[in-house]
mmCIF file of C-alpha atoms in Angstrom:
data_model
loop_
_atom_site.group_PDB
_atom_site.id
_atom_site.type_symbol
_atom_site.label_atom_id
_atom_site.label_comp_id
_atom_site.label_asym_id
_atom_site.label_seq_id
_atom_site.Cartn_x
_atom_site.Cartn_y
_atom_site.Cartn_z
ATOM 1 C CA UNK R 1 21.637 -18.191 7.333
ATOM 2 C CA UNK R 2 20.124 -19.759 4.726
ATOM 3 C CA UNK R 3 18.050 -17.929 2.643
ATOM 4 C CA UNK R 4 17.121 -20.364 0.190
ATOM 5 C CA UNK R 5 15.966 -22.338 2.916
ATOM 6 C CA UNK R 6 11.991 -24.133 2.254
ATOM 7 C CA UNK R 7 11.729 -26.602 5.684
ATOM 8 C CA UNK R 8 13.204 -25.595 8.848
ATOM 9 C CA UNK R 9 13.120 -28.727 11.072
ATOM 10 C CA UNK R 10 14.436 -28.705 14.733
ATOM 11 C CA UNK R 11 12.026 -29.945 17.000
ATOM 12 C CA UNK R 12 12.678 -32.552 19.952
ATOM 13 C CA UNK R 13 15.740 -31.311 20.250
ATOM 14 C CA UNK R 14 17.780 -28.912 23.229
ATOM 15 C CA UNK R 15 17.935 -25.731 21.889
ATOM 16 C CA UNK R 16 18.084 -22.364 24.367
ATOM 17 C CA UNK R 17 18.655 -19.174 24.177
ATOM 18 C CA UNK R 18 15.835 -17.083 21.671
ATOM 19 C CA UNK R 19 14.652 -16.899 18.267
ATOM 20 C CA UNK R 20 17.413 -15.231 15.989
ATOM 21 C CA UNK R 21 16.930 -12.208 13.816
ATOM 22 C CA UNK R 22 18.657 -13.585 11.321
ATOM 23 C CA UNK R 23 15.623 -15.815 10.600
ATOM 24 C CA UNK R 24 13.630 -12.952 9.445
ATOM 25 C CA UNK R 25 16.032 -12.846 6.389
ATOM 26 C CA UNK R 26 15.064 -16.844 5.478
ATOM 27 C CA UNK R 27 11.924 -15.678 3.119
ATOM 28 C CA UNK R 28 11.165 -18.382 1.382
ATOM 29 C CA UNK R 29 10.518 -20.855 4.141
ATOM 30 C CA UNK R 30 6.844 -22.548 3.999
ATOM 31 C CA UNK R 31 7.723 -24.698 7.213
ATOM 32 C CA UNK R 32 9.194 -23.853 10.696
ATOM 33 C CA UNK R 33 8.849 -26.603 13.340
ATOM 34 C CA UNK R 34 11.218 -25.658 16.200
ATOM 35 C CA UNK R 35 9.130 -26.988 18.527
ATOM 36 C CA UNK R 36 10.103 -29.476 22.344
ATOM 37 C CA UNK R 37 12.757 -27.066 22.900
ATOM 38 C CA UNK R 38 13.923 -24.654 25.726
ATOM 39 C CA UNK R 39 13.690 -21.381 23.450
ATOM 40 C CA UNK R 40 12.551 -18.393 25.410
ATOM 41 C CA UNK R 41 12.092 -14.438 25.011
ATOM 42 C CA UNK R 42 9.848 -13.404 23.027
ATOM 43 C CA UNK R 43 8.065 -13.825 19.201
ATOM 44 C CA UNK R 44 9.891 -12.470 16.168
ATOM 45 C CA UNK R 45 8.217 -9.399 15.043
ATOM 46 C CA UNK R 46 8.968 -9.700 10.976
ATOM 47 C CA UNK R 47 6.136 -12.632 10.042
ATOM 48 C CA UNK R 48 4.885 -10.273 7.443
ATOM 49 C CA UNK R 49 8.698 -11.576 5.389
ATOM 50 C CA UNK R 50 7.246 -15.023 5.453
ATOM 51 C CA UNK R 51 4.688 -14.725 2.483
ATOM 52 C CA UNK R 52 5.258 -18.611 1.513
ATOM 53 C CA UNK R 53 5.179 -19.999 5.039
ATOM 54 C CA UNK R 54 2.310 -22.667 5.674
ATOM 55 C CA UNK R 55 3.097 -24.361 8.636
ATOM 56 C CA UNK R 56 4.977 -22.449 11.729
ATOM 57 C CA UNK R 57 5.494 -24.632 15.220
ATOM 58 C CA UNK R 58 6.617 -23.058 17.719
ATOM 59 C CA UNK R 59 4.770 -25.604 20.312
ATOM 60 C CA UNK R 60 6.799 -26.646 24.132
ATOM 61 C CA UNK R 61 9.062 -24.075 24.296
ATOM 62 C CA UNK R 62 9.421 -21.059 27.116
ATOM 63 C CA UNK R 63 8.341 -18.202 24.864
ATOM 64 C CA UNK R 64 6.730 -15.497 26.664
ATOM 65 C CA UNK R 65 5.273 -11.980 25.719
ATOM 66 C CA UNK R 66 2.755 -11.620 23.363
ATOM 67 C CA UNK R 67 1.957 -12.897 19.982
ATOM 68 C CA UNK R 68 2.630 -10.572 17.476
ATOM 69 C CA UNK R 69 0.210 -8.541 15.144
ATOM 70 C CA UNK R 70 2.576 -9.299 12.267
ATOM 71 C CA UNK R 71 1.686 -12.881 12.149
ATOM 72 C CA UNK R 72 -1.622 -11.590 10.349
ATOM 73 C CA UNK R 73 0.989 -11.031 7.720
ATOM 74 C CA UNK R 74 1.867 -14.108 6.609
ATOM 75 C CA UNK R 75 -1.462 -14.536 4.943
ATOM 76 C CA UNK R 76 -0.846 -17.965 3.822
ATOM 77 C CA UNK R 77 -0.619 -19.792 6.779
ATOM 78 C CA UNK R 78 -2.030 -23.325 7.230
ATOM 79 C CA UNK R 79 -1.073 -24.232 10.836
ATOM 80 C CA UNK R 80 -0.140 -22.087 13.301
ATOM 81 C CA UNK R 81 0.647 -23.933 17.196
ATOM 82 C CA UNK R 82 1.706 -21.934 19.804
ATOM 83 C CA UNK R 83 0.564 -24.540 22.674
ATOM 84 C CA UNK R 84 2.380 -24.899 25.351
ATOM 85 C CA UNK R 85 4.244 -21.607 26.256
ATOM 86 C CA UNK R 86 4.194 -18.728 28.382
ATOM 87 C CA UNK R 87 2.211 -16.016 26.093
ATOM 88 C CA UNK R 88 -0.460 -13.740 27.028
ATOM 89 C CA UNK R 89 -2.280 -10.929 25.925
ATOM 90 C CA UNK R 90 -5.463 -11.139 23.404
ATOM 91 C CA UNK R 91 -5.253 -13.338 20.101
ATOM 92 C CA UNK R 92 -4.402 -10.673 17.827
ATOM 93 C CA UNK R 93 -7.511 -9.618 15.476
ATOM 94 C CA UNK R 94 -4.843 -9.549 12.416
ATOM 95 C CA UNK R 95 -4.502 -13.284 12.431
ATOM 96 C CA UNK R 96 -7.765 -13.075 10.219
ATOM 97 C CA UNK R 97 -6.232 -12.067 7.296
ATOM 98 C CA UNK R 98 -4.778 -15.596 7.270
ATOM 99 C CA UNK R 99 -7.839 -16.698 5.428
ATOM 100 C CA UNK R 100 -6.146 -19.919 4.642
ATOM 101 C CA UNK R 101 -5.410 -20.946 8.456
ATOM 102 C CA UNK R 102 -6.773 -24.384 9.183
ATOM 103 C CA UNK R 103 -5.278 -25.763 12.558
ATOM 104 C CA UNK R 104 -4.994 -23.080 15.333
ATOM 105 C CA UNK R 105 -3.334 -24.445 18.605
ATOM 106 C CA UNK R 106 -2.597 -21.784 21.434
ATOM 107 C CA UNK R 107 -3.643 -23.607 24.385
ATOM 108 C CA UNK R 108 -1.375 -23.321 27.555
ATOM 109 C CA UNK R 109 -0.551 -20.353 27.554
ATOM 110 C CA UNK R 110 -1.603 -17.557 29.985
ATOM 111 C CA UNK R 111 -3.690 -15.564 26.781
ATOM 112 C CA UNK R 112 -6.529 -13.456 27.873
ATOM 113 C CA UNK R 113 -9.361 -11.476 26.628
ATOM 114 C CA UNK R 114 -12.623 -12.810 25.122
ATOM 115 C CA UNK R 115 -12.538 -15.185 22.505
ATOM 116 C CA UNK R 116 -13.045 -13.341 19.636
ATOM 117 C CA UNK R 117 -15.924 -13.742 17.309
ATOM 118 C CA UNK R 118 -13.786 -13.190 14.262
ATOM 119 C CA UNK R 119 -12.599 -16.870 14.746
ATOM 120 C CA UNK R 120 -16.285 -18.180 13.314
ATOM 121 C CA UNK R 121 -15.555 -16.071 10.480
ATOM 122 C CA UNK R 122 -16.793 -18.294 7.078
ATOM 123 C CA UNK R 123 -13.990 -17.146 5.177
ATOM 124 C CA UNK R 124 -11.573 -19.276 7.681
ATOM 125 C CA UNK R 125 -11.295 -23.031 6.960
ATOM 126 C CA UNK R 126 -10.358 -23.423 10.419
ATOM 127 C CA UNK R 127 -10.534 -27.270 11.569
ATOM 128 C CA UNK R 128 -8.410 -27.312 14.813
ATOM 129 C CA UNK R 129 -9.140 -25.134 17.248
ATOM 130 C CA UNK R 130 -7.556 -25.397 20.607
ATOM 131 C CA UNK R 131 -7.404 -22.607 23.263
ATOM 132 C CA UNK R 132 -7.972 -24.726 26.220
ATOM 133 C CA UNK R 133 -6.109 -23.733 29.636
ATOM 134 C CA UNK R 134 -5.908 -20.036 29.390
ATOM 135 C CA UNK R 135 -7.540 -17.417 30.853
ATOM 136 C CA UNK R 136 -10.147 -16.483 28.246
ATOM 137 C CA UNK R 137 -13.470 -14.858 29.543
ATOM 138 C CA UNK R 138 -16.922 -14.160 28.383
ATOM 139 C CA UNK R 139 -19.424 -16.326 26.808
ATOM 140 C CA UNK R 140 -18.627 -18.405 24.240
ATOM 141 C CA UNK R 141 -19.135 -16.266 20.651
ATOM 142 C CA UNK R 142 -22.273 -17.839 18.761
ATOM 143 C CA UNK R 143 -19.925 -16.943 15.561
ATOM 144 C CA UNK R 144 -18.286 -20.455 16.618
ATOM 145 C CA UNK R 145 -21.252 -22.221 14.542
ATOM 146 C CA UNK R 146 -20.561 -20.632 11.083
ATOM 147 C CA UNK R 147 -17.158 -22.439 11.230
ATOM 148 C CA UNK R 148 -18.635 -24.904 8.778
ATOM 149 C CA UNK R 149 -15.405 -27.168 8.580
ATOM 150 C CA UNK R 150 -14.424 -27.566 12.315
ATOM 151 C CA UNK R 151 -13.534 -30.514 12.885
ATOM 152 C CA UNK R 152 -11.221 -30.210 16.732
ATOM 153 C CA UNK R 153 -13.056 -28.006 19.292
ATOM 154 C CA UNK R 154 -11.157 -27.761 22.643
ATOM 155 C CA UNK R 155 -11.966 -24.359 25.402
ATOM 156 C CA UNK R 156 -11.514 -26.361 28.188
ATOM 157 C CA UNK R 157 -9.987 -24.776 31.443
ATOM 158 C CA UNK R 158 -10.366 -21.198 30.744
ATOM 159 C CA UNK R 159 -13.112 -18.619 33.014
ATOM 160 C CA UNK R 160 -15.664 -18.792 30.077
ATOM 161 C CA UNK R 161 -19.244 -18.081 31.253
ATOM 162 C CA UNK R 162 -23.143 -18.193 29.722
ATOM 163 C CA UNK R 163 -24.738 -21.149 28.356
ATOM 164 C CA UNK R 164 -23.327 -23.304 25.955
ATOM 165 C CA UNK R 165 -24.968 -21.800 22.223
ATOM 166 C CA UNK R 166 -27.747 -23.922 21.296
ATOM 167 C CA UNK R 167 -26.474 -23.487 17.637
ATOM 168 C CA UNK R 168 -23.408 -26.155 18.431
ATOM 169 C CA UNK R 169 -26.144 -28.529 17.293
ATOM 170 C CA UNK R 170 -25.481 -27.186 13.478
ATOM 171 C CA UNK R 171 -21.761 -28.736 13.954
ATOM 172 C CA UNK R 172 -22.583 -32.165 13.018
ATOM 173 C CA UNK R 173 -20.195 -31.960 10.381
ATOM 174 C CA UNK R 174 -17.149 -31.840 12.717
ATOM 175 C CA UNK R 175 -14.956 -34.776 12.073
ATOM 176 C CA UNK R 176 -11.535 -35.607 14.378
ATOM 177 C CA UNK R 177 -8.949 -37.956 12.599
ATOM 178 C CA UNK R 178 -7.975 -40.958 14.098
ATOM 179 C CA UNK R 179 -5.503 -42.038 11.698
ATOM 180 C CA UNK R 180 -1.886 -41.506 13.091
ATOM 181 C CA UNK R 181 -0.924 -40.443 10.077
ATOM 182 C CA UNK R 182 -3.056 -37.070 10.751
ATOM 183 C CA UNK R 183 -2.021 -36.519 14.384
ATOM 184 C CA UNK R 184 -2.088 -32.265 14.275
ATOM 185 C CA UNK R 185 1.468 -31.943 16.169
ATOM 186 C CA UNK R 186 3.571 -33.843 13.872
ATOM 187 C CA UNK R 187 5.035 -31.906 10.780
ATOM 188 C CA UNK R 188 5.619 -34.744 8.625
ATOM 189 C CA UNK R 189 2.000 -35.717 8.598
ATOM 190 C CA UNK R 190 1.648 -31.819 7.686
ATOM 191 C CA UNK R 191 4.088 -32.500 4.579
ATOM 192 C CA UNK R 192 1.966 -35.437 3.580
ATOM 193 C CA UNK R 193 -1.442 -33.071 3.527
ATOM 194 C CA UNK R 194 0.586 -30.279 2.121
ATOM 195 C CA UNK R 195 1.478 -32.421 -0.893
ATOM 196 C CA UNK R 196 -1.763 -33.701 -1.031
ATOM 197 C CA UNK R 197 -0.924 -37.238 -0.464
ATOM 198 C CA UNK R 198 -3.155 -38.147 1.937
ATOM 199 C CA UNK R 199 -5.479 -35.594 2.874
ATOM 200 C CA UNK R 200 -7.942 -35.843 -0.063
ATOM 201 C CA UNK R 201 -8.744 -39.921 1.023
ATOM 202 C CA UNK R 202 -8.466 -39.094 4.828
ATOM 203 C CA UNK R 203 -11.595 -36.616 5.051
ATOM 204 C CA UNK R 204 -13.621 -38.867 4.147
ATOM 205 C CA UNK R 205 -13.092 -40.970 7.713
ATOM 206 C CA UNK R 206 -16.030 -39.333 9.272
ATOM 207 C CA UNK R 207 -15.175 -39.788 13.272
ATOM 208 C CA UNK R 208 -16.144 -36.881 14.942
ATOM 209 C CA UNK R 209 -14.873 -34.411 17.544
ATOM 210 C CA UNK R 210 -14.137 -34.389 21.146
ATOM 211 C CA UNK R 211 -15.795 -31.771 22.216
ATOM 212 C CA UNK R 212 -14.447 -29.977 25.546
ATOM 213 C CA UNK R 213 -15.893 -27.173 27.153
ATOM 214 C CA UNK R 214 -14.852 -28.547 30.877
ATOM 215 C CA UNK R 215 -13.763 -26.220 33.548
ATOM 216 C CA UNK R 216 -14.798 -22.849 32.807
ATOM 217 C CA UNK R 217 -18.354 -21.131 34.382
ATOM 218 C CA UNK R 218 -20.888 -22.124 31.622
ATOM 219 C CA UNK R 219 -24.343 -22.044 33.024
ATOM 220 C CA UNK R 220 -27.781 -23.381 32.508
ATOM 221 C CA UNK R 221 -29.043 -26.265 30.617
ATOM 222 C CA UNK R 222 -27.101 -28.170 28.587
ATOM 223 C CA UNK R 223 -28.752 -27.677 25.060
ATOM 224 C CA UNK R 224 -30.965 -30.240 23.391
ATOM 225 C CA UNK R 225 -29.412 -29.411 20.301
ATOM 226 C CA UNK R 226 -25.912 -30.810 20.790
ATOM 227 C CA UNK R 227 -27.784 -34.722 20.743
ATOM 228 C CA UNK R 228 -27.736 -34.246 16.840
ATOM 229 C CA UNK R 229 -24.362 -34.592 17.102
ATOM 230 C CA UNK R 230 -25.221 -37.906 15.846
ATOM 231 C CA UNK R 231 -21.231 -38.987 15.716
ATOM 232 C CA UNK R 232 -19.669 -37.275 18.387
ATOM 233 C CA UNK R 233 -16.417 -39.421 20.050
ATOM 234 C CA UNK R 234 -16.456 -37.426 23.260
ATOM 235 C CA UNK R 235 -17.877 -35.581 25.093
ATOM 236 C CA UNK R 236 -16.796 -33.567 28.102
ATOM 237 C CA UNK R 237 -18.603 -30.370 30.253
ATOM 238 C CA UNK R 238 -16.957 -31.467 33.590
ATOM 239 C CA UNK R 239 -16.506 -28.539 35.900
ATOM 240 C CA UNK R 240 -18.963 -25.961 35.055
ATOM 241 C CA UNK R 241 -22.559 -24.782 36.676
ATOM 242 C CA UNK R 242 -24.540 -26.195 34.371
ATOM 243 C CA UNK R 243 -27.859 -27.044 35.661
ATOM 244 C CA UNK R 244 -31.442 -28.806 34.536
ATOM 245 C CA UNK R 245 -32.040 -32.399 33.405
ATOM 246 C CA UNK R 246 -29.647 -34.194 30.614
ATOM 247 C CA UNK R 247 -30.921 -33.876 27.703
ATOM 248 C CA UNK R 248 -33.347 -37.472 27.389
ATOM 249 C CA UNK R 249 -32.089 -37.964 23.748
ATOM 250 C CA UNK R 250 -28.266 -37.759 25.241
ATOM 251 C CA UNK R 251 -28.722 -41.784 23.774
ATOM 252 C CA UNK R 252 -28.814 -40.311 19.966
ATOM 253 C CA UNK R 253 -24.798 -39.690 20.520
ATOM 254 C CA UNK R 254 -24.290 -43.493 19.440
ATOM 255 C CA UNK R 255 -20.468 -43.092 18.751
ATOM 256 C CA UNK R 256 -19.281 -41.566 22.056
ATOM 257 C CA UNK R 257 -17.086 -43.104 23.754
ATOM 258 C CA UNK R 258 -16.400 -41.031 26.639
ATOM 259 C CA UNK R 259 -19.114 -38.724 28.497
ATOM 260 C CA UNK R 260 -17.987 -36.463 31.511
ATOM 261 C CA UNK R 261 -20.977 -34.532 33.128
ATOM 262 C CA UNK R 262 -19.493 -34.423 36.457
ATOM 263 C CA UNK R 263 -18.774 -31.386 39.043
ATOM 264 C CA UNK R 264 -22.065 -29.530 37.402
ATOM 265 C CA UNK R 265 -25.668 -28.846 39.545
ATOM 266 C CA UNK R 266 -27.308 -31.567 36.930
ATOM 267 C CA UNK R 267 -30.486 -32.855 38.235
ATOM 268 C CA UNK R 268 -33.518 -35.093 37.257
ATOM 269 C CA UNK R 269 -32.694 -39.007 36.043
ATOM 270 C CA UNK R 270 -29.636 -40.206 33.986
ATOM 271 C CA UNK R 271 -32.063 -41.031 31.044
ATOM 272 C CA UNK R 272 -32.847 -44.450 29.862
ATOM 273 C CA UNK R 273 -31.416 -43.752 26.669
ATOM 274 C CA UNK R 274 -27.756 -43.606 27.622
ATOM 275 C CA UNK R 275 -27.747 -47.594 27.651
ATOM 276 C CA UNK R 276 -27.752 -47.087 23.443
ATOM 277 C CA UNK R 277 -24.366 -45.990 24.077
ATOM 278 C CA UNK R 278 -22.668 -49.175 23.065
ATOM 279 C CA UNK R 279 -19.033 -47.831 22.532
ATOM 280 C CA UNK R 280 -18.938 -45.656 26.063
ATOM 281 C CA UNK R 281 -15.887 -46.755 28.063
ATOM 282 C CA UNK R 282 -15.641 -43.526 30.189
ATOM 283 C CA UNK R 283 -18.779 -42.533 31.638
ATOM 284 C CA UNK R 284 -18.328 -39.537 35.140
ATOM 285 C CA UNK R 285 -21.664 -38.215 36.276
ATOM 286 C CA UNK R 286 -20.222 -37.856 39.889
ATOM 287 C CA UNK R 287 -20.689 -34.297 41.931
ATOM 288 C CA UNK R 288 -24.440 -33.628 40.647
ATOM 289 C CA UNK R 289 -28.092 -33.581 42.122
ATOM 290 C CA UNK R 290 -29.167 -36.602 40.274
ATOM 291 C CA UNK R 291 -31.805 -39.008 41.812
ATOM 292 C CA UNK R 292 -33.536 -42.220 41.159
ATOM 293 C CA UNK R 293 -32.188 -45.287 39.476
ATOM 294 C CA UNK R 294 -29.258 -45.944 37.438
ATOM 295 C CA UNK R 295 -29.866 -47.167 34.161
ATOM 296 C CA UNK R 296 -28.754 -50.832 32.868
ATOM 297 C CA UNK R 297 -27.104 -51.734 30.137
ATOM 298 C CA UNK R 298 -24.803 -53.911 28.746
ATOM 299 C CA UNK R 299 -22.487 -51.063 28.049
ATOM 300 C CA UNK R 300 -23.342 -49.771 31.496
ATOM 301 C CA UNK R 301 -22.852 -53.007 33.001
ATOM 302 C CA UNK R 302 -19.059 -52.997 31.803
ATOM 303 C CA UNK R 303 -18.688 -49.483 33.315
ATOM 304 C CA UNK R 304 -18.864 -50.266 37.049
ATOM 305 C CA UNK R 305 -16.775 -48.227 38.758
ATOM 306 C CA UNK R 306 -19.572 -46.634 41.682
ATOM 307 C CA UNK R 307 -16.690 -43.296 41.634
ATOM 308 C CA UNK R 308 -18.786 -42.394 38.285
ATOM 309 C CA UNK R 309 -22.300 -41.777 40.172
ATOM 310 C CA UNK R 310 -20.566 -41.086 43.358
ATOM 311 C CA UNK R 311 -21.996 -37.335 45.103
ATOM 312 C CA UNK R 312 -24.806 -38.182 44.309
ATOM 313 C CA UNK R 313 -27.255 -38.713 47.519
ATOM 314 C CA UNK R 314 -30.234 -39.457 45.669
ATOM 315 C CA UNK R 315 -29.425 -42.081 43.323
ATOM 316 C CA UNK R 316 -29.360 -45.789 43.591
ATOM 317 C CA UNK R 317 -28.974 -48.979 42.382
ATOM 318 C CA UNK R 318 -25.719 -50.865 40.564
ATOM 319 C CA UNK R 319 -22.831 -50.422 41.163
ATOM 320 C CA UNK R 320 -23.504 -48.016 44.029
ATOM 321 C CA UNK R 321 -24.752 -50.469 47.122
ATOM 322 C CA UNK R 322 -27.802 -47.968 47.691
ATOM 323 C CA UNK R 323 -30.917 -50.958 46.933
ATOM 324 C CA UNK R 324 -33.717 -48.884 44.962
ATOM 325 C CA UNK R 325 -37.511 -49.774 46.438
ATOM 326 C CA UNK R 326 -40.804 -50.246 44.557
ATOM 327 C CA UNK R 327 -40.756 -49.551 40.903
ATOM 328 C CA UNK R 328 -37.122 -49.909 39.564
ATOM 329 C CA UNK R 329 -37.956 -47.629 36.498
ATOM 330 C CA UNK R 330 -35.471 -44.970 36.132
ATOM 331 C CA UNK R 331 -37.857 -42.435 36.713
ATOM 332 C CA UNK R 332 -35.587 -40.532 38.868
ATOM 333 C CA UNK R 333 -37.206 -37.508 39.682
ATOM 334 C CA UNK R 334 -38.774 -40.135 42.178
ATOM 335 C CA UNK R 335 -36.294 -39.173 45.232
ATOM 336 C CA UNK R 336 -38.269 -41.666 47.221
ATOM 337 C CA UNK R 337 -37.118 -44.603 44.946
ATOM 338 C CA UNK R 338 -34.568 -45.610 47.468
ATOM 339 C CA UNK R 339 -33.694 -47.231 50.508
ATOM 340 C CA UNK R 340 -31.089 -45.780 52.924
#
């Protein structure tokens, strides 16, 4: 092949069959995208030879097996995405030697094992994270909130259990891009960054994270701390046993724009403070043990689908046809603020 070689570029394309040896031997390659094919087998073991590579996408393909320890060895590494594949097994510990890594994508997969602290190491510049629908257990590592520059947190659909850490409150700094110019899967936007023509201007757009910790087994109350999240753009805990009252400063998260509490043992009022939200346009609070009145809004007023407050026998008022009686506050530990 070609040994000279500096951007390998195949994705969206129809290619079978595995990943060659020979492209151990291309060394000086800083990008591999070969990613929306139908390649399957197993992971090269020779990533140590690829001391220049930065970006390596081997994203919608068929690979199966495990990912290698020798990817720790190509220390430079930016990007690594693995989504959407058959691998399992742990996240090898030697990917930590990549002390440059910044977006790491292995969700959908069928990966195992705890999620390892080593990820909140302050060394890594990690800003995507995304392990979401695997089969990682354990509580989520409190090592998560030294990651000072995440900006993309996604653990969504894996058998995770505990609370959520009260220390994801320190993440207020997490920013997600909006501009399609930054969209993580698409390896010309990583040329532009990697040439530095548009990442420098780009961080400063400060629109921050959707967060997703939905159906796993987290438990307890969902932490007062994550309302300083002052600019958080979603939200979304769906699917979980989380229990107590939400949080009455959930109304401090002015930018969200989609909030999904549903399928949890919630309980208590939907606080007043949730009409603040002026930019919601996806609100699911269905599947609780909420009570009382539903607050109004003008935001809330837009968002009247009854399927969003729906399983929950105790609440009433707009838009579910359940009249409230006496004292419309939204006092809703008040079960008996409602006609049947």
């Amino acid at each position: 092949m070609l040994p000279l070689l500096k951007y390998l570029l195949m994705s969206r394309n129809s290619i079978n069959g595995s990943l060659p040896d020979s492209l151990c031997n291309m060394k000086d390659l800083s990008v591999i995208d070969i990613s929306s094919n139908n390649l399957s087998g197993s992971m090269l073991e020779c990533w140590q030879n690829f001391q220049g590579l930065r970006f390596l996408s081997l994203s919608s393909n068929e690979l199966s097996g495990i990912i290698p320890k020798s990817i720790g060895g190509a220390g430079g590494l930016q990007w690594l995405l693995l989504n959407n594949n058959k691998l399992s097994g742990p996240i090898p510990s030697t990917l930590q030697n990549c002390t440059y890594l910044e977006a790491l994508d292995v969700g959908e997969n069928m990966l195992s094992g705890k999620i390892p602290a080593w990820i909140g190491n302050k060394q890594l510049l990690l800003f995507i994270l995304k392990l979401r629908d695997n089969q990682f257990h354990g509580e989520i590592p409190r090592a998560l909130c030294e990651t000072s520059e995440l900006e993309m947190l996604d653990l969504g659909n894996n058998k995770s259990t505990g609370k959520i850490p009260h220390c994801f409150g320190n993440l207020s700094g997490m920013i997600e891009y909006k501009s399609p110019s930054l969209l993580y899967n698409n390896v010309y936007s990583f040329l532009q960054v990697f040439q530095g023509a548009v990442m420098e201007y780009s961080r400063n757009i400060r629109y921050l994270i959707n967060l997703d910790l939905s159906c796993n087994n987290l438990t307890k109350k969902i932490p007062l701390e994550m309302t300083n999240l002052g600019n958080l753009y979603g939200l979304n805990l769906l699917h979980n046993s989380l229990d107590g009252e939400i949080p009455a400063k959930i109304g401090d998260l002015t930018a969200l724009e989609s909030l999904d509490l549903s399928s949890n043992n919630l309980f208590g009022g939907i606080p007043n403070s949730l009409s603040n939200l002026y930019f919601l346009s996806h609100l699911n609070v269905s599947n609780n043990n909420l009570s009382g009145h539903i607050p109004t809004g003008k935001q809330l007023q837009i968002l009247e689908d009854h399927a969003s407050y729906d399983g929950n026998p105790q609440l009433c008022g707009a838009p579910l046809p359940k009249t409230c009686l006496g004292n419309n506050s939204p006092n809703a530990s008040n079960a008996k603020n409602y006609a049947e």
